[in-house]
Amino acid sequence: MRPTPPPRTYRVKSFGCQMNVYDGERMGELLAAEGIAPAAEGAEADLVVLNTCHIREKAVDRVYSDIGRLRREDGTVPLIAVAGCVAQAEGEEIMARAPSVAMVVGPQAYHRLPGLIAEATAGRRAVDTDMPAETKFGALPARRKVGPSAFLTVQEGCDKFCTYCVVPYTRGAEVSRPFSDIFGEAEKLVEAGAKELTLIGQNVNAWSGTDAAGRASGLDGLIRALAKLPALARIRYTTSHPADMTEGLIAAHGEVEKLMPFLHLPVQSGSDRVLKAMNRSHTADSYLKLLERVRAVRPDIALSGDFIVGFPGETEAEFEDTLRLIDTVGYAQCFSFKYSPRPGTPAATMPGQIAPEVMDERLQRLQAAVNRDQYAFNRAAVGRRCTVLVERKGKLPGQWLGKSPWLQSVHFEGDAAIGELVEVELTHGAPNSLHAEMVASAGA
Ligand code: 5AD
Ligand code: SF4
C-alpha cells in the first residue's frame, strides 16, 4: 500500500443488528471529532467503513462484493475499513484476500480507529481485533446530534452459547457498562433531543451494575432510574433472553409508565427437543408461562420473537410445534430465519442438516403465520388512542411517520414536527403499519 493523504470525508455502512447501527453512529462521531466530515449524499467518501454482521451465511461473500464495488472507475479505491463481527471473525483472512482493504477493526476496538487511519495513510495495512480490557466507551467522544429515538448500548457480548450462534465468539463475554456511564450518556442523548431511548445489548436483560446509591441493580433498576429523567418520554430495551426475565423486570412493565408495552423475547423454536439441542435454557412451556406473567402486569403488551427454522434434526412435527407456539402467543411482530451453519459453532457439525427446499417451505409457512398475527394485531389496535413519537416526514405532503407505544409504524396528517409526541386515534390497520388521526399534541 502506498501512503495516501489523510481522509477528509467518511461513510459508515452498517449491516445487521441494532448494536451495529449504534456502533456505526459512534464510529461516525469519532471520525467527525477527528475532523473527518460525513460524505454528502451520493458523493464518494475518502474513507469507507463497512460495519459488518456475521450472524448468518453469505455475510462474508457480501463483504467481499461490497469491497469490490468500492473500486472507482479509474481503478483507485477509497481507504477501506472492515469493522464489525466479520472483521472480528475473519480479519486476518480479509487482509490476505482483499488487498484494497486498508484496515480491519473488531467491535471492541473501534475506538482505536484514528490510530489505524494514521497507520493506513502512512502506507501500512492495520488490523486490530483485540478485546481490550479498557472500555471503548470511555475513549469515544460524547454524543451530540441524535434523532427523537436513540439507541444506547448498556451491555455487550453473550455467555449463553446457543449452539447455532457466533455472537459469543465475535462479541465476546457478557460485559455490562457501568451505571454511571450509561446514565451520563442517557443525559447527553436527552439533552441532544432524544425522547425515546432503546437500551441495547445482545443480552440486555442480563445487565447488572451498581446504582448511584451503591445498591446492586438489574436492568429494571436502570430503567426505573432513567425514567426519572424528565425530558425522556419513552424507554425500550432489546434483545432479551428468557432466562434473564427477572421478577423485577416483569414488575417494571406494570409499574414504569415510560417503559413501552413492547417485549422482544426470542424463543427460536416451539419444540423442547430442538430447544435443548440449541442449548436454550427454557422449554416452550416455561416460555409461555413467562409471557403470561408479563401479560398479567401489562395486558396490552406487544410481543415479538425470533425464530430459526431448519435447525439440524428438526422434524416436520417439531416444526409444527413452533407453529403451534406462534398460534398460542399471537405475536405483534417476529423475525424469522433459516438456520445457517456458522463455522466453529457446535450446531454446524450436528447430524441431520436440513435441505434448503425444506427450510424454504418451513420459513414460508412460519412467515405466513406471523404476518397473519401481525395484521390482526394492527387491526385490533384500531379505535385506540395513543401517543406517536414523530420520527420523520411521511411520503405524502403533510404526512408524518412515527411509532406507537407498541412499536407500530403510524402515519398521520396534521400540524406536527419531528420529535413531537402527538396524541392520535388509530383509524386503520394495514399489515405493516397503521393510519391515525391527530387528537392533540401531547407536548414536545
Ligand atoms: N442461523 C440462523 N439464525 C440465527 N440467528 C442467530 N444465529 C443464527 C444462525 N446460525 C438468529 C436468532 C437470533 C437472531 C438475532 O438471529 O434467531 O435470535
Ligand atoms: Fe446468540 Fe443465544 Fe447469545 Fe442470543 S442468547 S446472542 S442467540 S448465543
Tab-separated table of C-alpha atoms and ligand atoms in Angstrom:
chain	number	residue	atom	x	y	z
A	1	MET	CA	0.000	0.000	0.000
A	2	ARG	CA	1.221	3.466	-0.877
A	3	PRO	CA	0.912	6.359	1.607
A	4	THR	CA	-2.271	8.333	0.986
A	5	PRO	CA	-3.389	11.802	2.082
A	6	PRO	CA	-5.490	11.826	5.270
A	7	PRO	CA	-9.182	11.285	4.507
A	8	ARG	CA	-11.418	14.352	4.584
A	9	THR	CA	-14.769	12.585	4.257
A	10	TYR	CA	-16.166	9.287	5.508
A	11	ARG	CA	-19.133	6.982	5.086
A	12	VAL	CA	-20.121	4.190	7.502
A	13	LYS	CA	-22.275	1.367	6.128
A	14	SER	CA	-23.777	-0.767	8.900
A	15	PHE	CA	-25.333	-4.198	8.439
A	16	GLY	CA	-27.157	-6.446	10.892
A	17	CYS	CA	-28.395	-5.741	14.392
A	18	GLN	CA	-29.148	-2.527	16.263
A	19	MET	CA	-25.862	-2.838	18.067
A	20	ASN	CA	-24.099	-2.390	14.749
A	21	VAL	CA	-26.268	0.627	13.991
A	22	TYR	CA	-25.205	2.083	17.330
A	23	ASP	CA	-21.524	1.242	16.776
A	24	GLY	CA	-21.756	2.759	13.292
A	25	GLU	CA	-23.108	6.021	14.735
A	26	ARG	CA	-20.373	6.121	17.334
A	27	MET	CA	-17.677	5.475	14.737
A	28	GLY	CA	-19.128	8.380	12.735
A	29	GLU	CA	-18.939	10.643	15.786
A	30	LEU	CA	-15.369	9.555	16.413
A	31	LEU	CA	-14.357	10.307	12.823
A	32	ALA	CA	-16.129	13.673	12.950
A	33	ALA	CA	-14.187	14.517	16.127
A	34	GLU	CA	-11.014	13.771	14.139
A	35	GLY	CA	-12.051	16.409	11.589
A	36	ILE	CA	-13.313	13.929	9.004
A	37	ALA	CA	-16.725	15.009	7.694
A	38	PRO	CA	-19.580	12.733	6.636
A	39	ALA	CA	-19.627	12.450	2.826
A	40	ALA	CA	-22.566	14.211	1.187
A	41	GLU	CA	-25.435	12.061	-0.071
A	42	GLY	CA	-24.385	10.468	-3.372
A	43	ALA	CA	-20.786	11.747	-3.137
A	44	GLU	CA	-17.785	9.463	-2.891
A	45	ALA	CA	-16.119	9.259	0.509
A	46	ASP	CA	-12.345	9.202	1.089
A	47	LEU	CA	-12.841	6.646	3.865
A	48	VAL	CA	-15.477	3.899	3.843
A	49	VAL	CA	-16.191	1.793	6.926
A	50	LEU	CA	-18.065	-1.450	6.248
A	51	ASN	CA	-19.575	-2.331	9.613
A	52	THR	CA	-20.316	-5.999	9.044
A	53	CYS	CA	-22.564	-8.687	10.520
A	54	HIS	CA	-21.606	-12.355	10.847
A	55	ILE	CA	-24.791	-13.831	12.285
A	56	ARG	CA	-25.868	-15.684	9.161
A	57	GLU	CA	-24.350	-17.044	5.970
A	58	LYS	CA	-23.325	-15.004	2.962
A	59	ALA	CA	-22.138	-12.216	5.264
A	60	VAL	CA	-18.556	-12.825	4.237
A	61	ASP	CA	-19.389	-13.062	0.499
A	62	ARG	CA	-21.297	-9.835	0.833
A	63	VAL	CA	-18.334	-8.082	2.402
A	64	TYR	CA	-16.075	-9.132	-0.481
A	65	SER	CA	-18.596	-7.984	-3.073
A	66	ASP	CA	-19.071	-4.665	-1.241
A	67	ILE	CA	-15.308	-4.201	-1.207
A	68	GLY	CA	-15.223	-4.910	-4.954
A	69	ARG	CA	-17.959	-2.363	-5.609
A	70	LEU	CA	-15.970	0.385	-3.902
A	71	ARG	CA	-13.408	0.334	-6.721
A	72	ARG	CA	-13.773	3.564	-8.713
A	73	GLU	CA	-13.828	3.868	-12.498
A	74	ASP	CA	-10.183	4.984	-12.578
A	75	GLY	CA	-9.205	1.861	-10.628
A	76	THR	CA	-8.496	3.666	-7.347
A	77	VAL	CA	-10.220	2.791	-4.082
A	78	PRO	CA	-11.109	4.823	-1.012
A	79	LEU	CA	-9.470	3.953	2.296
A	80	ILE	CA	-11.488	0.891	3.254
A	81	ALA	CA	-12.003	-0.252	6.840
A	82	VAL	CA	-13.803	-3.515	7.568
A	83	ALA	CA	-15.370	-3.320	11.028
A	84	GLY	CA	-17.948	-5.347	12.971
A	85	CYS	CA	-18.296	-9.069	13.549
A	86	VAL	CA	-16.918	-10.328	10.205
A	87	ALA	CA	-13.806	-8.273	10.926
A	88	GLN	CA	-13.541	-9.937	14.323
A	89	ALA	CA	-14.020	-13.446	12.978
A	90	GLU	CA	-12.097	-13.246	9.700
A	91	GLY	CA	-9.864	-10.182	9.955
A	92	GLU	CA	-6.573	-11.813	9.002
A	93	GLU	CA	-8.169	-13.630	6.091
A	94	ILE	CA	-9.768	-10.446	4.758
A	95	MET	CA	-6.372	-8.764	4.866
A	96	ALA	CA	-4.855	-11.659	2.942
A	97	ARG	CA	-7.618	-11.917	0.340
A	98	ALA	CA	-8.581	-8.296	-0.274
A	99	PRO	CA	-5.553	-6.066	-0.934
A	100	SER	CA	-7.754	-2.967	-1.217
A	101	VAL	CA	-8.721	-3.217	2.458
A	102	ALA	CA	-6.553	-0.850	4.473
A	103	MET	CA	-7.899	-1.542	7.964
A	104	VAL	CA	-9.681	-4.262	9.906
A	105	VAL	CA	-11.163	-3.353	13.265
A	106	GLY	CA	-13.226	-5.509	15.635
A	107	PRO	CA	-16.328	-4.388	17.547
A	108	GLN	CA	-14.427	-3.954	20.814
A	109	ALA	CA	-11.557	-1.969	19.313
A	110	TYR	CA	-13.130	0.676	17.100
A	111	HIS	CA	-12.260	3.493	19.481
A	112	ARG	CA	-8.734	2.989	18.138
A	113	LEU	CA	-9.787	3.827	14.575
A	114	PRO	CA	-7.817	7.128	14.474
A	115	GLY	CA	-4.572	5.226	15.132
A	116	LEU	CA	-5.427	2.714	12.435
A	117	ILE	CA	-6.126	5.530	9.977
A	118	ALA	CA	-2.710	7.031	10.766
A	119	GLU	CA	-1.112	3.653	10.030
A	120	ALA	CA	-3.076	3.204	6.830
A	121	THR	CA	-2.361	6.672	5.466
A	122	ALA	CA	1.337	6.007	6.138
A	123	GLY	CA	1.009	3.022	3.814
A	124	ARG	CA	0.808	0.251	6.402
A	125	ARG	CA	-2.242	-2.022	6.486
A	126	ALA	CA	-3.610	-2.174	10.029
A	127	VAL	CA	-5.534	-4.844	11.950
A	128	ASP	CA	-7.000	-4.513	15.444
A	129	THR	CA	-9.262	-7.317	16.633
A	130	ASP	CA	-8.280	-7.087	20.296
A	131	MET	CA	-10.860	-7.232	23.019
A	132	PRO	CA	-9.044	-4.758	25.280
A	133	ALA	CA	-9.772	-4.630	28.977
A	134	GLU	CA	-10.258	-0.854	28.848
A	135	THR	CA	-13.711	0.068	27.630
A	136	LYS	CA	-14.078	1.674	24.238
A	137	PHE	CA	-16.940	3.783	25.575
A	138	GLY	CA	-14.633	5.870	27.771
A	139	ALA	CA	-12.472	6.645	24.735
A	140	LEU	CA	-15.306	7.753	22.437
A	141	PRO	CA	-16.428	11.368	22.067
A	142	ALA	CA	-19.653	12.441	23.810
A	143	ARG	CA	-22.963	12.047	21.958
A	144	ARG	CA	-24.142	15.179	20.172
A	145	LYS	CA	-26.610	15.023	17.310
A	146	VAL	CA	-29.366	12.443	17.675
A	147	GLY	CA	-32.879	11.808	16.416
A	148	PRO	CA	-36.000	11.572	18.597
A	149	SER	CA	-35.368	7.870	19.170
A	150	ALA	CA	-31.835	6.838	20.080
A	151	PHE	CA	-30.054	3.589	20.853
A	152	LEU	CA	-27.931	3.282	23.946
A	153	THR	CA	-25.649	0.282	24.416
A	154	VAL	CA	-25.790	-0.903	28.028
A	155	GLN	CA	-24.401	-4.403	27.690
A	156	GLU	CA	-22.391	-6.308	25.133
A	157	GLY	CA	-21.488	-9.889	24.438
A	158	CYS	CA	-23.123	-13.124	25.408
A	159	ASP	CA	-22.322	-16.075	27.673
A	160	LYS	CA	-25.302	-18.190	26.630
A	161	PHE	CA	-23.616	-20.157	23.842
A	162	CYS	CA	-26.688	-21.214	21.905
A	163	THR	CA	-25.245	-23.927	19.686
A	164	TYR	CA	-26.043	-22.131	16.401
A	165	CYS	CA	-24.759	-18.683	17.309
A	166	VAL	CA	-21.457	-16.865	16.635
A	167	VAL	CA	-22.126	-13.920	18.931
A	168	PRO	CA	-20.287	-15.306	21.983
A	169	TYR	CA	-17.215	-15.658	19.742
A	170	THR	CA	-17.409	-12.381	17.803
A	171	ARG	CA	-18.674	-10.073	20.547
A	172	GLY	CA	-17.052	-11.885	23.433
A	173	ALA	CA	-18.214	-12.448	27.010
A	174	GLU	CA	-21.119	-10.599	28.620
A	175	VAL	CA	-19.983	-7.198	29.869
A	176	SER	CA	-22.269	-4.603	31.456
A	177	ARG	CA	-21.408	-0.935	31.120
A	178	PRO	CA	-21.286	0.821	34.496
A	179	PHE	CA	-24.490	2.520	35.644
A	180	SER	CA	-22.910	5.987	35.827
A	181	ASP	CA	-21.552	5.737	32.239
A	182	ILE	CA	-24.956	4.745	30.924
A	183	PHE	CA	-26.731	7.409	32.915
A	184	GLY	CA	-24.278	10.054	31.699
A	185	GLU	CA	-24.781	9.033	28.083
A	186	ALA	CA	-28.561	8.966	28.543
A	187	GLU	CA	-28.481	12.534	29.887
A	188	LYS	CA	-26.412	13.648	26.883
A	189	LEU	CA	-28.796	11.944	24.450
A	190	VAL	CA	-31.830	13.528	26.077
A	191	GLU	CA	-30.145	16.951	26.093
A	192	ALA	CA	-29.442	16.437	22.381
A	193	GLY	CA	-33.157	15.875	21.754
A	194	ALA	CA	-33.835	12.164	22.218
A	195	LYS	CA	-37.346	11.499	23.559
A	196	GLU	CA	-37.049	7.737	23.444
A	197	LEU	CA	-34.108	5.557	24.434
A	198	THR	CA	-33.775	1.943	23.422
A	199	LEU	CA	-31.326	0.205	25.731
A	200	ILE	CA	-29.497	-2.343	23.640
A	201	GLY	CA	-27.349	-5.367	24.269
A	202	GLN	CA	-27.009	-8.895	22.897
A	203	ASN	CA	-28.442	-9.995	26.198
A	204	VAL	CA	-29.710	-6.731	27.526
A	205	ASN	CA	-31.689	-8.152	30.415
A	206	ALA	CA	-28.511	-9.753	31.791
A	207	TRP	CA	-27.312	-6.208	32.543
A	208	SER	CA	-26.187	-5.762	36.126
A	209	GLY	CA	-24.497	-2.948	37.946
A	210	THR	CA	-24.408	-0.737	40.991
A	211	ASP	CA	-26.727	2.236	41.129
A	212	ALA	CA	-25.888	5.764	42.288
A	213	ALA	CA	-26.665	4.786	45.906
A	214	GLY	CA	-24.291	1.814	45.720
A	215	ARG	CA	-27.043	-0.820	45.521
A	216	ALA	CA	-26.779	-3.815	43.205
A	217	SER	CA	-29.177	-3.299	40.340
A	218	GLY	CA	-30.538	-5.226	37.392
A	219	LEU	CA	-31.966	-3.830	34.169
A	220	ASP	CA	-35.215	-2.951	35.969
A	221	GLY	CA	-33.298	-0.688	38.377
A	222	LEU	CA	-31.591	1.024	35.461
A	223	ILE	CA	-34.940	1.538	33.719
A	224	ARG	CA	-36.514	2.962	36.875
A	225	ALA	CA	-33.590	5.381	37.287
A	226	LEU	CA	-33.710	6.508	33.651
A	227	ALA	CA	-37.474	7.007	33.892
A	228	LYS	CA	-36.747	9.864	36.315
A	229	LEU	CA	-35.143	11.950	33.537
A	230	PRO	CA	-37.936	14.499	32.991
A	231	ALA	CA	-37.383	15.079	29.265
A	232	LEU	CA	-37.244	11.373	28.485
A	233	ALA	CA	-40.679	10.105	27.456
A	234	ARG	CA	-40.136	6.509	26.420
A	235	ILE	CA	-37.833	3.619	27.281
A	236	ARG	CA	-37.440	0.337	25.404
A	237	TYR	CA	-34.886	-2.461	25.589
A	238	THR	CA	-33.750	-5.224	23.296
A	239	THR	CA	-32.710	-8.109	22.928
A	240	SER	CA	-33.673	-10.234	25.885
A	241	HIS	CA	-33.151	-13.846	26.846
A	242	PRO	CA	-35.987	-15.688	28.630
A	243	ALA	CA	-33.562	-16.887	31.330
A	244	ASP	CA	-32.889	-13.300	32.417
A	245	MET	CA	-36.510	-12.081	32.645
A	246	THR	CA	-36.385	-11.371	36.371
A	247	GLU	CA	-39.329	-10.766	38.676
A	248	GLY	CA	-38.240	-7.133	38.955
A	249	LEU	CA	-38.130	-6.593	35.203
A	250	ILE	CA	-41.564	-8.118	34.743
A	251	ALA	CA	-42.920	-5.914	37.532
A	252	ALA	CA	-41.371	-2.840	35.868
A	253	HIS	CA	-43.584	-3.480	32.849
A	254	GLY	CA	-46.606	-2.943	35.060
A	255	GLU	CA	-45.241	-0.028	37.054
A	256	VAL	CA	-42.983	2.181	34.948
A	257	GLU	CA	-45.186	4.282	32.721
A	258	LYS	CA	-42.328	5.318	30.440
A	259	LEU	CA	-41.410	1.690	29.753
A	260	MET	CA	-43.212	0.987	26.491
A	261	PRO	CA	-45.569	-2.004	26.210
A	262	PHE	CA	-43.341	-3.999	23.909
A	263	LEU	CA	-41.182	-7.030	24.585
A	264	HIS	CA	-38.849	-8.693	22.125
A	265	LEU	CA	-38.227	-12.103	23.639
A	266	PRO	CA	-36.756	-14.621	21.196
A	267	VAL	CA	-37.839	-18.244	21.638
A	268	GLN	CA	-36.293	-19.726	18.439
A	269	SER	CA	-38.395	-22.912	18.418
A	270	GLY	CA	-41.532	-24.396	19.920
A	271	SER	CA	-40.031	-27.884	20.265
A	272	ASP	CA	-38.407	-28.852	23.550
A	273	ARG	CA	-36.063	-31.320	21.854
A	274	VAL	CA	-34.859	-28.644	19.432
A	275	LEU	CA	-34.583	-26.055	22.217
A	276	LYS	CA	-32.385	-28.463	24.161
A	277	ALA	CA	-30.192	-29.128	21.123
A	278	MET	CA	-29.932	-25.353	20.689
A	279	ASN	CA	-28.764	-25.086	24.316
A	280	ARG	CA	-31.610	-22.709	25.097
A	281	SER	CA	-32.228	-22.941	28.817
A	282	HIS	CA	-36.034	-22.787	28.517
A	283	THR	CA	-38.819	-25.012	27.254
A	284	ALA	CA	-41.781	-23.966	25.132
A	285	ASP	CA	-43.954	-24.176	28.213
A	286	SER	CA	-41.669	-22.168	30.508
A	287	TYR	CA	-41.508	-19.502	27.802
A	288	LEU	CA	-45.300	-19.344	27.510
A	289	LYS	CA	-45.643	-19.132	31.310
A	290	LEU	CA	-43.204	-16.240	31.314
A	291	LEU	CA	-45.278	-14.394	28.721
A	292	GLU	CA	-48.389	-14.994	30.818
A	293	ARG	CA	-46.689	-13.308	33.777
A	294	VAL	CA	-45.770	-10.321	31.634
A	295	ARG	CA	-49.284	-10.113	30.244
A	296	ALA	CA	-50.723	-10.272	33.746
A	297	VAL	CA	-48.993	-6.993	34.644
A	298	ARG	CA	-49.266	-5.371	31.196
A	299	PRO	CA	-52.223	-6.869	29.306
A	300	ASP	CA	-51.711	-4.761	26.170
A	301	ILE	CA	-48.045	-5.715	25.753
A	302	ALA	CA	-46.933	-6.261	22.148
A	303	LEU	CA	-44.829	-9.396	21.878
A	304	SER	CA	-42.066	-10.022	19.410
A	305	GLY	CA	-39.850	-13.035	18.824
A	306	ASP	CA	-37.048	-14.562	16.793
A	307	PHE	CA	-37.375	-17.973	15.135
A	308	ILE	CA	-34.973	-20.312	13.401
A	309	VAL	CA	-36.407	-22.906	11.028
A	310	GLY	CA	-34.495	-25.964	9.891
A	311	PHE	CA	-32.184	-26.353	12.877
A	312	PRO	CA	-30.258	-29.643	12.380
A	313	GLY	CA	-32.548	-32.608	13.011
A	314	GLU	CA	-35.771	-30.526	13.090
A	315	THR	CA	-38.628	-32.829	12.025
A	316	GLU	CA	-41.909	-31.755	10.460
A	317	ALA	CA	-43.660	-32.478	13.773
A	318	GLU	CA	-41.144	-30.351	15.676
A	319	PHE	CA	-41.616	-27.524	13.197
A	320	GLU	CA	-45.369	-27.793	13.747
A	321	ASP	CA	-44.717	-27.358	17.478
A	322	THR	CA	-43.233	-23.985	16.548
A	323	LEU	CA	-46.316	-23.060	14.520
A	324	ARG	CA	-48.475	-24.039	17.477
A	325	LEU	CA	-46.476	-21.834	19.812
A	326	ILE	CA	-46.918	-18.932	17.380
A	327	ASP	CA	-50.688	-19.527	17.343
A	328	THR	CA	-50.747	-19.567	21.139
A	329	VAL	CA	-48.786	-16.338	21.586
A	330	GLY	CA	-50.264	-14.126	18.861
A	331	TYR	CA	-47.141	-12.044	18.200
A	332	ALA	CA	-47.271	-8.401	17.162
A	333	GLN	CA	-44.183	-8.946	15.028
A	334	CYS	CA	-41.422	-11.514	14.526
A	335	PHE	CA	-38.077	-12.098	12.889
A	336	SER	CA	-37.564	-15.490	11.323
A	337	PHE	CA	-34.534	-17.068	9.754
A	338	LYS	CA	-33.422	-20.216	8.006
A	339	TYR	CA	-30.807	-21.981	10.048
A	340	SER	CA	-27.366	-21.052	8.784
A	341	PRO	CA	-24.380	-23.163	9.860
A	342	ARG	CA	-21.726	-20.890	11.334
A	343	PRO	CA	-18.162	-22.178	11.288
A	344	GLY	CA	-16.897	-23.007	14.751
A	345	THR	CA	-20.335	-23.390	16.360
A	346	PRO	CA	-21.444	-26.811	17.673
A	347	ALA	CA	-24.598	-26.981	15.521
A	348	ALA	CA	-22.610	-26.610	12.290
A	349	THR	CA	-21.357	-30.179	12.615
A	350	MET	CA	-24.529	-31.748	14.048
A	351	PRO	CA	-26.078	-34.591	12.063
A	352	GLY	CA	-29.373	-34.063	10.258
A	353	GLN	CA	-28.660	-30.789	8.425
A	354	ILE	CA	-31.906	-29.823	6.697
A	355	ALA	CA	-32.236	-29.480	2.917
A	356	PRO	CA	-32.612	-25.888	1.640
A	357	GLU	CA	-36.006	-26.614	-0.011
A	358	VAL	CA	-37.375	-27.875	3.291
A	359	MET	CA	-36.116	-24.768	5.065
A	360	ASP	CA	-37.649	-22.527	2.399
A	361	GLU	CA	-41.003	-24.209	2.728
A	362	ARG	CA	-40.971	-24.039	6.539
A	363	LEU	CA	-39.910	-20.400	6.520
A	364	GLN	CA	-42.790	-19.530	4.190
A	365	ARG	CA	-45.330	-21.271	6.397
A	366	LEU	CA	-43.931	-19.660	9.517
A	367	GLN	CA	-43.906	-16.206	7.948
A	368	ALA	CA	-47.476	-16.627	6.750
A	369	ALA	CA	-48.483	-17.325	10.366
A	370	VAL	CA	-46.619	-14.366	11.836
A	371	ASN	CA	-47.800	-11.998	9.094
A	372	ARG	CA	-51.364	-13.062	9.798
A	373	ASP	CA	-50.895	-12.329	13.502
A	374	GLN	CA	-49.141	-9.016	12.898
A	375	TYR	CA	-52.011	-7.859	10.671
A	376	ALA	CA	-54.533	-8.991	13.277
A	377	PHE	CA	-52.610	-7.133	15.983
A	378	ASN	CA	-52.625	-3.938	13.899
A	379	ARG	CA	-56.345	-4.223	13.131
A	380	ALA	CA	-57.143	-4.853	16.780
A	381	ALA	CA	-55.452	-1.548	17.653
A	382	VAL	CA	-57.905	0.457	15.524
A	383	GLY	CA	-60.005	2.748	17.711
A	384	ARG	CA	-57.299	3.068	20.380
A	385	ARG	CA	-55.919	6.424	21.376
A	386	CYS	CA	-52.185	6.585	21.937
A	387	THR	CA	-49.141	8.794	21.536
A	388	VAL	CA	-46.972	8.684	18.450
A	389	LEU	CA	-43.365	9.822	18.593
A	390	VAL	CA	-42.828	11.582	15.267
A	391	GLU	CA	-39.607	10.350	13.658
A	392	ARG	CA	-39.828	11.701	10.112
A	393	LYS	CA	-41.980	13.095	7.347
A	394	GLY	CA	-44.201	10.635	5.516
A	395	LYS	CA	-44.212	10.110	1.752
A	396	LEU	CA	-47.256	12.281	1.122
A	397	PRO	CA	-47.281	16.055	1.679
A	398	GLY	CA	-48.344	16.979	5.196
A	399	GLN	CA	-47.920	13.406	6.379
A	400	TRP	CA	-45.857	12.335	9.392
A	401	LEU	CA	-44.476	8.967	10.389
A	402	GLY	CA	-43.801	7.792	13.903
A	403	LYS	CA	-44.088	4.893	16.292
A	404	SER	CA	-46.929	3.885	18.574
A	405	PRO	CA	-46.126	2.631	22.089
A	406	TRP	CA	-46.422	-0.901	20.610
A	407	LEU	CA	-43.685	-0.099	18.067
A	408	GLN	CA	-46.070	0.015	15.126
A	409	SER	CA	-45.337	2.483	12.326
A	410	VAL	CA	-48.110	5.076	12.285
A	411	HIS	CA	-48.883	7.616	9.531
A	412	PHE	CA	-50.974	10.681	10.171
A	413	GLU	CA	-51.523	14.164	8.781
A	414	GLY	CA	-51.607	17.451	10.621
A	415	ASP	CA	-49.658	20.105	12.402
A	416	ALA	CA	-46.731	18.236	13.932
A	417	ALA	CA	-42.941	18.204	13.905
A	418	ILE	CA	-40.168	15.655	14.154
A	419	GLY	CA	-39.524	14.823	17.810
A	420	GLU	CA	-43.031	15.675	18.997
A	421	LEU	CA	-45.230	13.273	20.904
A	422	VAL	CA	-48.611	13.524	19.309
A	423	GLU	CA	-51.863	12.125	20.651
A	424	VAL	CA	-53.701	10.223	17.924
A	425	GLU	CA	-56.579	7.874	17.382
A	426	LEU	CA	-55.649	4.829	15.298
A	427	THR	CA	-58.107	4.646	12.415
A	428	HIS	CA	-56.900	1.962	10.012
A	429	GLY	CA	-54.701	-1.124	10.400
A	430	ALA	CA	-52.627	-2.400	7.460
A	431	PRO	CA	-50.265	-5.418	7.536
A	432	ASN	CA	-47.150	-3.339	8.273
A	433	SER	CA	-48.421	-0.011	9.552
A	434	LEU	CA	-51.410	1.980	10.784
A	435	HIS	CA	-53.121	5.213	9.886
A	436	ALA	CA	-54.231	7.650	12.533
A	437	GLU	CA	-55.903	10.985	13.110
A	438	MET	CA	-54.417	13.603	15.347
A	439	VAL	CA	-56.266	14.295	18.556
A	440	ALA	CA	-53.968	16.833	20.179
A	441	SER	CA	-50.308	17.453	20.764
A	442	ALA	CA	-49.161	15.778	23.972
A	443	GLY	CA	-46.256	18.203	24.103
A	444	ALA	CA	-42.816	18.211	22.558
B	1	5AD	N1	-28.807	-19.263	11.761
B	1	5AD	C1	-30.000	-18.642	11.665
B	1	5AD	N2	-30.417	-17.700	12.509
B	1	5AD	C2	-29.585	-17.343	13.508
B	1	5AD	N3	-29.709	-16.448	14.497
B	1	5AD	C3	-28.583	-16.467	15.229
B	1	5AD	N4	-27.720	-17.356	14.736
B	1	5AD	C4	-28.323	-17.935	13.664
B	1	5AD	C5	-27.940	-18.930	12.746
B	1	5AD	N5	-26.762	-19.548	12.834
B	1	5AD	C6	-30.927	-15.672	14.703
B	1	5AD	C7	-31.587	-15.984	16.051
B	1	5AD	C8	-31.236	-14.772	16.867
B	1	5AD	C9	-31.229	-13.693	15.805
B	1	5AD	C10	-30.518	-12.432	16.181
B	1	5AD	O1	-30.588	-14.297	14.707
B	1	5AD	O2	-32.969	-16.092	15.856
B	1	5AD	O3	-32.187	-14.519	17.900
B	2	SF4	FE1	-26.608	-15.857	20.306
B	2	SF4	FE2	-28.048	-17.295	22.079
B	2	SF4	FE3	-26.427	-15.310	22.931
B	2	SF4	FE4	-28.680	-14.710	21.595
B	2	SF4	S1	-28.544	-15.742	23.606
B	2	SF4	S2	-26.620	-13.810	21.242
B	2	SF4	S3	-28.805	-16.400	20.150
B	2	SF4	S4	-25.783	-17.210	21.934
